[in-house]
XYZ file of C-alpha atoms in Angstrom:
593
model
C 0.000 0.000 0.000
C 2.867 2.375 0.773
C 4.423 1.638 -2.608
C 1.121 2.161 -4.399
C 0.759 5.470 -2.577
C 4.279 6.399 -3.645
C 3.453 5.493 -7.267
C 0.393 7.719 -7.167
C 2.321 10.571 -5.567
C 4.926 10.429 -8.301
C 2.408 12.068 -10.612
C 2.156 9.201 -13.130
C -1.294 8.677 -14.730
C -3.503 6.044 -13.136
C -4.947 3.293 -15.367
C -8.718 3.222 -15.879
C -9.030 0.026 -13.856
C -7.279 1.577 -10.859
C -6.544 0.347 -8.249
C -6.760 -3.223 -9.529
C -5.133 -2.238 -12.822
C -2.453 -0.372 -10.948
C -1.729 -3.430 -8.835
C -1.469 -5.589 -11.924
C 0.766 -3.058 -13.579
C 3.039 -2.834 -10.575
C 3.099 -6.489 -9.553
C 6.339 -7.390 -11.376
C 8.060 -4.463 -9.717
C 6.786 -4.684 -6.157
C 9.568 -6.992 -5.078
C 12.097 -4.725 -6.743
C 11.535 -1.591 -4.656
C 12.671 -0.691 -1.142
C 10.881 1.711 1.185
C 12.449 3.082 4.352
C 11.833 5.888 6.806
C 14.200 7.797 9.073
C 14.098 5.949 12.418
C 14.780 7.479 15.805
C 18.280 6.045 15.577
C 19.376 7.396 12.195
C 22.580 5.387 12.322
C 20.557 2.169 12.037
C 19.256 3.178 8.604
C 20.363 0.798 5.863
C 19.219 0.467 2.288
C 17.435 -2.825 1.729
C 19.091 -5.127 -0.823
C 16.855 -5.563 -3.867
C 16.968 -6.911 -7.428
C 16.973 -4.669 -10.493
C 14.513 -5.382 -13.280
C 16.075 -6.067 -16.689
C 16.895 -2.922 -18.599
C 16.616 -0.527 -15.648
C 19.611 1.822 -15.498
C 21.310 3.306 -12.440
C 19.500 6.638 -12.639
C 16.337 6.133 -10.625
C 13.566 8.453 -9.547
C 13.468 8.607 -5.753
C 10.219 9.565 -4.029
C 10.610 11.728 -0.917
C 7.997 12.689 1.658
C 8.294 14.209 5.144
C 6.167 13.713 8.240
C 4.941 17.262 8.849
C 2.636 16.543 11.792
C 5.166 16.487 14.620
C 8.963 16.671 15.036
C 10.948 13.583 16.014
C 13.533 15.702 17.849
C 13.935 19.282 19.033
C 17.515 20.484 19.422
C 19.039 23.643 20.895
C 18.838 26.992 19.090
C 22.637 26.964 19.605
C 22.949 23.500 18.037
C 25.828 24.475 15.733
C 28.408 26.074 18.024
C 32.095 26.983 17.882
C 35.372 26.354 19.668
C 38.573 28.348 20.087
C 41.709 26.558 21.203
C 43.952 28.116 23.905
C 46.802 27.825 21.404
C 45.665 31.237 20.098
C 47.384 32.688 23.182
C 50.659 31.042 22.158
C 50.608 32.057 18.507
C 49.222 35.545 19.100
C 45.880 35.328 17.288
C 43.974 36.125 20.472
C 45.173 39.749 20.140
C 43.356 39.967 16.798
C 39.930 38.703 17.883
C 38.744 42.315 17.885
C 39.178 42.407 14.089
C 36.002 43.669 12.406
C 36.244 40.891 9.815
C 36.456 38.102 12.411
C 33.576 39.542 14.414
C 31.457 39.776 11.239
C 32.185 36.134 10.405
C 31.368 34.985 13.945
C 28.147 37.024 14.032
C 27.006 35.142 10.955
C 26.955 31.921 13.007
C 25.133 33.365 16.030
C 23.328 32.371 18.151
C 25.884 29.836 19.326
C 28.158 28.843 22.188
C 31.856 29.703 22.001
C 33.861 27.076 23.867
C 37.385 28.103 24.885
C 39.111 24.770 25.375
C 41.451 22.219 23.831
C 44.593 20.187 24.470
C 46.212 23.107 26.320
C 43.279 23.699 28.687
C 44.974 21.714 31.439
C 48.191 23.737 31.148
C 46.473 27.122 31.327
C 47.226 29.444 34.255
C 45.353 32.677 34.925
C 47.457 35.721 35.855
C 45.667 38.917 36.844
C 47.842 41.464 34.999
C 46.873 44.051 32.412
C 50.039 44.839 30.453
C 50.315 42.239 27.661
C 53.781 43.334 26.524
C 55.307 42.369 29.877
C 53.682 38.975 30.064
C 53.634 37.673 26.488
C 56.244 35.153 25.456
C 56.847 33.139 22.333
C 59.323 33.243 19.453
C 59.487 35.955 16.831
C 62.152 37.628 14.683
C 64.054 40.142 16.801
C 64.014 42.743 14.047
C 60.284 43.232 14.306
C 59.203 41.806 17.685
C 59.623 44.977 19.725
C 57.736 47.137 17.230
C 55.113 44.441 16.849
C 54.581 44.281 20.625
C 54.373 48.076 20.785
C 51.705 47.993 18.068
C 49.682 45.519 20.144
C 49.935 47.765 23.196
C 48.861 50.819 21.177
C 45.947 48.828 19.745
C 44.896 47.789 23.276
C 45.001 51.408 24.458
C 42.793 52.451 21.536
C 40.348 49.621 22.279
C 40.135 50.619 25.937
C 38.792 54.021 24.867
C 35.855 52.413 23.031
C 32.549 51.801 24.775
C 30.450 48.713 24.155
C 31.856 46.368 21.512
C 35.547 47.038 20.954
C 36.311 46.638 17.242
C 39.752 47.139 15.690
C 40.914 47.727 12.128
C 44.416 46.264 12.116
C 46.860 47.577 9.477
C 47.875 45.065 6.804
C 51.534 45.220 7.880
C 50.542 44.312 11.425
C 48.573 41.274 10.197
C 51.484 40.262 7.959
C 53.883 40.323 10.904
C 51.396 38.329 12.988
C 51.094 35.653 10.300
C 54.908 35.427 10.202
C 55.010 34.999 13.966
C 52.165 32.444 13.907
C 53.916 30.400 11.200
C 56.989 30.036 13.422
C 54.855 29.223 16.439
C 52.923 26.643 14.424
C 56.017 24.432 14.308
C 56.374 24.642 18.097
C 52.702 23.792 18.624
C 52.882 20.814 16.258
C 55.954 19.482 18.024
C 54.101 19.673 21.353
C 51.072 17.969 19.866
C 52.935 15.051 18.303
C 55.090 14.498 21.408
C 52.051 14.946 23.696
C 54.067 17.207 25.984
C 52.746 20.712 26.489
C 54.285 23.806 28.038
C 52.398 25.945 30.536
C 50.348 28.767 29.105
C 49.460 32.071 30.800
C 46.112 33.766 30.309
C 46.266 37.376 31.475
C 43.303 39.459 32.570
C 43.823 41.505 29.408
C 43.581 38.368 27.265
C 40.414 37.233 29.034
C 38.907 40.663 28.361
C 39.684 40.286 24.660
C 38.211 36.790 24.543
C 35.002 37.883 26.242
C 34.741 40.996 24.071
C 34.907 38.817 20.951
C 32.200 36.454 22.204
C 29.942 39.256 23.404
C 30.282 41.371 20.242
C 29.625 38.303 18.074
C 26.463 37.229 19.898
C 28.132 34.063 21.236
C 27.882 32.699 24.778
C 31.328 31.928 26.211
C 32.041 28.545 27.811
C 35.404 28.504 29.582
C 37.176 25.241 30.460
C 39.268 25.487 33.636
C 42.538 23.662 34.255
C 41.785 20.317 35.921
C 45.417 19.168 36.221
C 46.309 21.463 39.104
C 46.293 18.715 41.731
C 46.820 18.475 45.471
C 49.052 15.707 46.892
C 45.942 13.542 47.500
C 45.018 13.925 43.781
C 42.031 16.184 44.503
C 41.603 19.297 42.369
C 43.472 22.442 43.443
C 40.981 25.221 42.728
C 43.063 28.237 43.829
C 43.920 29.504 40.337
C 40.401 28.835 39.083
C 38.992 30.849 41.986
C 41.178 33.807 40.996
C 39.820 33.641 37.443
C 36.218 33.288 38.677
C 36.547 36.311 40.948
C 38.022 38.443 38.182
C 35.289 37.416 35.712
C 32.614 38.119 38.317
C 34.081 41.566 39.002
C 33.608 42.319 35.289
C 30.110 40.763 35.318
C 31.044 38.412 32.496
C 28.246 35.985 31.597
C 30.168 32.705 31.271
C 29.378 29.001 31.559
C 32.062 26.627 32.806
C 33.808 23.298 32.317
C 36.663 21.526 34.033
C 39.433 19.907 32.024
C 39.702 18.418 28.549
C 39.802 14.703 27.691
C 40.461 13.429 31.236
C 40.965 9.924 29.843
C 44.370 11.125 28.498
C 45.757 12.493 31.774
C 48.029 9.517 32.396
C 49.897 10.134 29.148
C 50.114 13.876 29.913
C 51.277 13.894 33.541
C 51.992 10.251 34.366
C 48.973 9.767 36.648
C 45.306 9.318 35.955
C 42.165 10.850 37.411
C 39.373 8.294 37.609
C 35.703 9.034 36.984
C 34.782 9.100 40.646
C 37.482 11.641 41.514
C 36.589 13.749 38.499
C 32.977 13.732 39.676
C 34.068 15.013 43.073
C 36.089 17.752 41.345
C 32.988 18.876 39.467
C 30.979 18.970 42.677
C 33.766 21.114 44.174
C 33.577 23.462 41.172
C 29.790 23.688 41.480
C 30.218 24.676 45.138
C 32.709 27.376 44.138
C 30.281 28.778 41.580
C 27.496 28.906 44.143
C 29.685 30.991 46.455
C 30.031 33.682 43.760
C 26.778 35.539 43.203
C 27.417 36.155 39.497
C 27.837 32.422 38.872
C 25.517 30.891 41.457
C 23.242 29.755 38.614
C 25.867 29.389 35.888
C 25.747 26.311 33.669
C 28.384 23.613 34.094
C 29.224 21.067 31.380
C 31.409 17.975 31.282
C 33.345 15.709 31.501
C 34.370 16.107 27.817
C 35.756 12.598 27.412
C 37.387 11.322 24.233
C 36.321 8.465 21.967
C 34.149 6.103 24.069
C 36.352 3.031 24.198
C 36.075 0.579 27.097
C 38.298 2.493 29.556
C 36.648 5.793 28.633
C 33.172 4.370 29.183
C 34.329 3.169 32.623
C 35.514 6.723 33.402
C 32.182 8.160 32.251
C 30.233 5.671 34.388
C 32.274 6.588 37.455
C 31.700 10.272 36.744
C 27.942 9.889 36.209
C 27.507 7.981 39.484
C 29.016 10.868 41.432
C 28.253 14.017 39.432
C 25.643 13.107 36.809
C 23.125 15.457 38.406
C 25.732 18.228 38.842
C 26.326 18.967 35.151
C 23.779 20.586 32.835
C 24.880 18.498 29.855
C 27.188 15.514 29.359
C 29.942 16.118 26.801
C 32.346 14.112 24.672
C 34.411 14.719 21.527
C 35.113 12.979 18.246
C 37.588 13.238 15.369
C 37.068 11.045 12.315
C 40.531 10.636 10.782
C 44.166 10.866 11.808
C 45.155 14.098 10.074
C 48.653 12.794 9.402
C 47.466 10.048 7.012
C 44.200 11.428 5.572
C 43.360 11.228 1.847
C 40.586 12.983 -0.053
C 38.862 9.646 -0.735
C 38.513 9.128 3.040
C 35.919 11.904 3.154
C 33.707 10.011 0.704
C 33.595 6.710 2.617
C 30.163 5.954 4.023
C 31.742 3.603 6.551
C 33.622 6.573 7.985
C 30.476 8.719 8.113
C 28.720 5.978 10.072
C 31.379 5.607 12.794
C 29.714 8.349 14.819
C 26.433 6.428 15.211
C 28.006 3.721 17.363
C 29.604 6.333 19.631
C 26.290 8.121 20.098
C 24.622 4.892 21.210
C 27.395 4.137 23.714
C 27.223 7.610 25.281
C 23.417 7.612 25.368
C 23.343 4.208 27.066
C 25.536 5.377 29.958
C 23.844 8.754 30.366
C 20.328 7.303 30.305
C 21.320 4.677 32.855
C 22.259 7.270 35.486
C 20.407 10.455 34.490
C 17.621 9.669 32.001
C 16.820 12.622 29.780
C 20.053 14.493 30.505
C 21.165 16.515 27.492
C 24.205 15.299 25.573
C 26.635 17.486 23.626
C 29.358 16.595 21.160
C 32.094 19.077 22.069
C 35.187 19.310 19.952
C 34.374 17.651 16.622
C 36.499 17.911 13.509
C 37.203 16.027 10.301
C 40.727 15.108 11.357
C 42.839 14.957 14.485
C 46.463 16.137 14.840
C 45.582 19.642 13.660
C 44.196 18.526 10.313
C 45.857 18.428 6.906
C 46.269 21.290 4.449
C 44.063 21.048 1.324
C 42.001 18.278 2.936
C 40.383 19.102 6.272
C 40.033 22.728 5.156
C 38.697 21.833 1.698
C 35.285 21.304 0.118
C 35.633 17.521 0.584
C 35.627 17.847 4.385
C 32.120 19.267 4.185
C 30.619 15.829 3.537
C 31.698 14.737 7.025
C 30.641 18.019 8.617
C 27.140 18.187 7.119
C 26.511 14.509 7.795
C 27.667 15.021 11.392
C 25.111 17.810 11.813
C 22.316 15.722 10.317
C 23.156 12.563 12.222
C 23.514 14.270 15.612
C 20.292 16.249 15.224
C 18.305 13.178 14.174
C 19.554 11.260 17.205
C 18.774 14.010 19.690
C 22.246 15.341 20.488
C 21.469 18.850 21.721
C 24.617 20.778 20.711
C 27.659 20.143 18.510
C 30.760 22.313 19.002
C 32.963 22.643 15.931
C 36.720 22.653 16.462
C 37.716 25.240 15.520
C 36.628 28.712 14.426
C 40.232 29.908 14.026
C 43.420 28.124 15.059
C 46.904 27.062 14.003
C 45.884 23.863 12.196
C 43.634 23.060 9.240
C 40.360 22.032 10.930
C 39.197 25.624 11.200
C 36.322 27.499 9.564
C 38.350 30.682 8.953
C 41.951 30.779 7.732
C 44.760 33.062 8.929
C 43.971 35.615 6.240
C 40.530 35.820 7.882
C 38.932 34.292 4.796
C 36.025 31.874 5.298
C 36.682 28.285 4.191
C 34.120 25.867 2.652
C 32.908 24.557 6.024
C 32.212 28.146 7.111
C 29.857 28.705 4.169
C 28.256 25.326 4.820
C 27.744 26.313 8.476
C 26.355 29.715 7.466
C 23.777 28.094 5.174
C 22.867 25.678 7.956
C 22.361 28.534 10.423
C 20.278 30.566 7.969
C 18.019 27.741 6.810
C 17.806 25.043 9.509
C 15.572 25.304 12.570
C 15.717 23.208 15.755
C 12.808 20.886 14.905
C 13.884 17.644 13.228
C 11.417 15.855 10.935
C 11.189 12.219 9.840
C 11.618 11.492 6.151
C 10.107 8.714 4.031
C 11.923 7.599 0.901
C 10.999 5.084 -1.795
C 13.173 4.130 -4.749
C 15.250 1.460 -6.454
C 18.516 0.487 -4.794
C 21.433 -1.186 -6.509
C 22.108 -4.855 -5.854
C 24.987 -5.467 -3.410
C 27.839 -7.754 -4.233
C 27.838 -11.006 -2.234
C 28.998 -10.391 1.335
C 28.861 -6.586 1.057
C 26.495 -4.177 2.787
C 25.097 -1.196 0.911
C 25.524 1.996 2.894
C 23.641 5.147 2.062
C 25.536 7.334 -0.368
C 22.543 9.635 -0.691
C 21.836 11.155 2.721
C 18.724 13.223 3.291
C 17.727 15.131 6.424
C 14.734 17.395 7.070
C 14.021 20.201 9.563
C 11.542 22.989 9.964
C 12.987 26.081 8.301
C 14.650 28.492 10.733
C 12.193 30.905 12.362
C 14.904 33.579 12.178
C 14.833 33.524 8.364
C 12.213 36.102 7.435
C 12.309 35.119 3.750
C 10.142 32.097 4.562
C 6.834 31.878 6.398
C 6.431 29.516 9.301
C 5.420 26.079 8.187
C 8.167 25.833 5.531
C 10.529 22.849 5.510
C 14.235 22.630 4.676
C 15.844 19.487 3.279
C 19.597 19.054 3.163
C 21.086 16.410 0.952
C 24.536 14.849 0.589
C 25.188 13.013 -2.670
C 28.303 10.857 -2.416
C 27.497 9.066 -5.668
C 29.575 9.812 -8.736
C 26.373 10.229 -10.715
C 23.463 12.639 -10.359
C 20.350 11.585 -8.482
C 16.739 12.595 -9.123
C 14.279 13.162 -6.307
C 10.527 13.679 -6.710
C 8.808 15.399 -3.798
C 5.657 13.580 -2.770
C 2.831 13.767 -0.253
C 2.634 17.095 1.577
C 5.669 18.365 -0.377
C 4.161 17.721 -3.792
C 3.661 20.648 -6.164
C 5.265 23.200 -3.847
C 7.688 25.917 -4.916
C 11.230 25.001 -3.872
C 14.263 27.229 -3.318
C 17.558 25.512 -4.117
C 20.879 26.293 -2.399
C 23.435 24.120 -4.202
C 26.960 24.310 -2.793
C 29.760 23.176 -5.111
C 33.550 23.628 -5.211
C 34.765 26.680 -7.091
C 37.857 26.685 -9.269
C 40.062 24.023 -10.811
C 40.944 22.207 -7.552
C 37.650 20.309 -7.365
C 37.125 18.548 -4.037
C 40.421 20.047 -2.799
C 39.115 23.569 -3.359
C 39.083 26.098 -0.524
C 36.486 28.206 -2.344
C 32.836 27.406 -3.020
C 30.025 28.569 -5.257
C 26.341 28.821 -4.403
C 24.049 28.065 -7.341
C 26.978 28.826 -9.653
C 28.046 32.096 -7.990
C 31.332 32.183 -5.984
C 30.919 33.131 -2.315
C 33.103 35.824 -0.762
C 32.722 38.574 1.805
C 31.502 41.898 0.393
C 33.780 43.794 2.799
C 35.065 43.369 6.354
C 31.658 44.201 7.815
C 29.349 42.506 5.307
C 28.588 38.896 4.421
C 27.208 38.192 0.936
C 23.531 37.635 0.289
C 22.794 33.909 0.001
C 20.550 33.909 -3.062
C 18.443 30.814 -3.771
C 17.532 29.442 -7.165
C 13.724 29.134 -7.347
C 12.447 25.876 -8.859
C 8.963 25.679 -10.328
C 6.298 23.783 -8.420
C 6.450 20.025 -8.987
C 9.884 20.046 -10.590
C 12.106 17.024 -9.955
C 15.176 17.811 -7.827
C 18.361 16.897 -9.681
C 21.266 16.388 -7.263
C 24.685 16.630 -8.983
C 27.358 14.072 -8.068
C 29.583 14.693 -5.028
C 27.687 17.749 -3.809
C 25.859 19.169 -0.792
C 22.620 21.087 -1.130
C 19.733 22.643 0.792
C 16.159 22.855 -0.462
C 13.524 25.029 1.198
C 10.032 23.749 0.401
C 7.907 26.870 0.707
C 4.394 27.259 2.085
C 3.971 23.662 3.188
C 2.074 24.916 6.245
C 3.533 22.001 8.183
C 1.797 21.596 11.536
C 5.115 20.705 13.194
C 6.658 23.971 12.008
C 3.967 26.577 12.637
C 4.893 27.313 16.240
C 8.129 27.493 18.189
């Protein structure tokens, strides 16, 4: 009956003897089609193996409908959020967060959280001093370092005179010198990362001011991860330095949420001794008590424990933590990187097996969390295409977007409340913005997501022919389709509209016919493709054939859709990502917030 309904919805003429004639007509093909819907666990979705009728070619019309009555999930308005790594203190980029261009780019992704954390979180010391020139270290050519430092001080003095958001327009020569300094520091940071030995890092009051100013001016809510490796002789957490930072932040009335530590499962390799889940839970309870003693933060949110990949020992740590402090945190957090950045290839980003690795992790985390604190929100904090800082022309290329967009779709469909992208700007190649302050492909992908995707997740229903698998092989979905209510913040579309986003990993185009409630509606297409001769390696993108670039330092380009006539078949080009807003559906699930 579902297949007959799909046949009718495809718009083909019905025989005069319908439905009996239709059944007779379709009988030879009934066993040849597969129908599936998006389950609550999207990672369980598999195409059903079927036979192909003789003479049927690979290009097949796929029927797509969406359940518009009620959402299957509702995620945070801040679902797509950002991370900054403390390494920006080391390489000097923190001093440039007041750049108008960076603030404009960050504002484009608001509302969102801005998490300040990473590998160097647990080597970060707060020092309440104001003069950056006296406290900043790091290598740099002697011939320019003094003048460069003086320029920073002069810039800080000028910023101090501004009220409200403090925005700077740095001279090109100053940015050029900073990039030269950062390039030298990049080698030091990589050496630390590969040896897994990190030097201590000082965060001054001045630097904290700059960090908060960037978050506040950009419409981002700052989450600050405190150093968890300051330990007393009995291995309990030494909170003295954290208390100094908390008091300073409170004196400035900074609205901040908090965390403690980063990847506690790796502490043995970092300092030669581990912190088990039970002790970490006690540390979080201690931090919660500290926050309650400070009026500004008595109701501040606390997130953790930000564990790594949930292997057996990590799951044991999480269980120990949840027993002690599961009710203390406002969301449970972990992180995930798909590929070792030192050995990645462009073909890795096209492997469906790789895209599906996240599903198993989600299930493992959800099982533990729901055992101890059913219903507790779960965040994926610190996600990137590759580990080890990423790889140039790969993790910062168009190809990396397949992993990123699928991550967003998969997490939303499985009820993960927030995903924090590592990183907005840093020394590696996993970032959204490069060191010339130019947005990379994943930035434009994220911007489209923010503009078009709302927090309500909808179930999809798809019918179509699937290719026959070889013996012993499983077919994994190379065409990935997700559906949400269109963002309420986008005033170009009335409430009740629906946005589809589609990943086509096939090397051939795919045709999709909208059916059911989506049939005969006007559709706006946002097709994102690589721009230039580098193909999947490209660091530039085009939207509906037009290259995307900032208009000026204070202006993002208009994201213009391509209107498609009502009832037109969607043609998805090979190896592309696209968004489709189905207008005026009047979906019940999408009418109200």
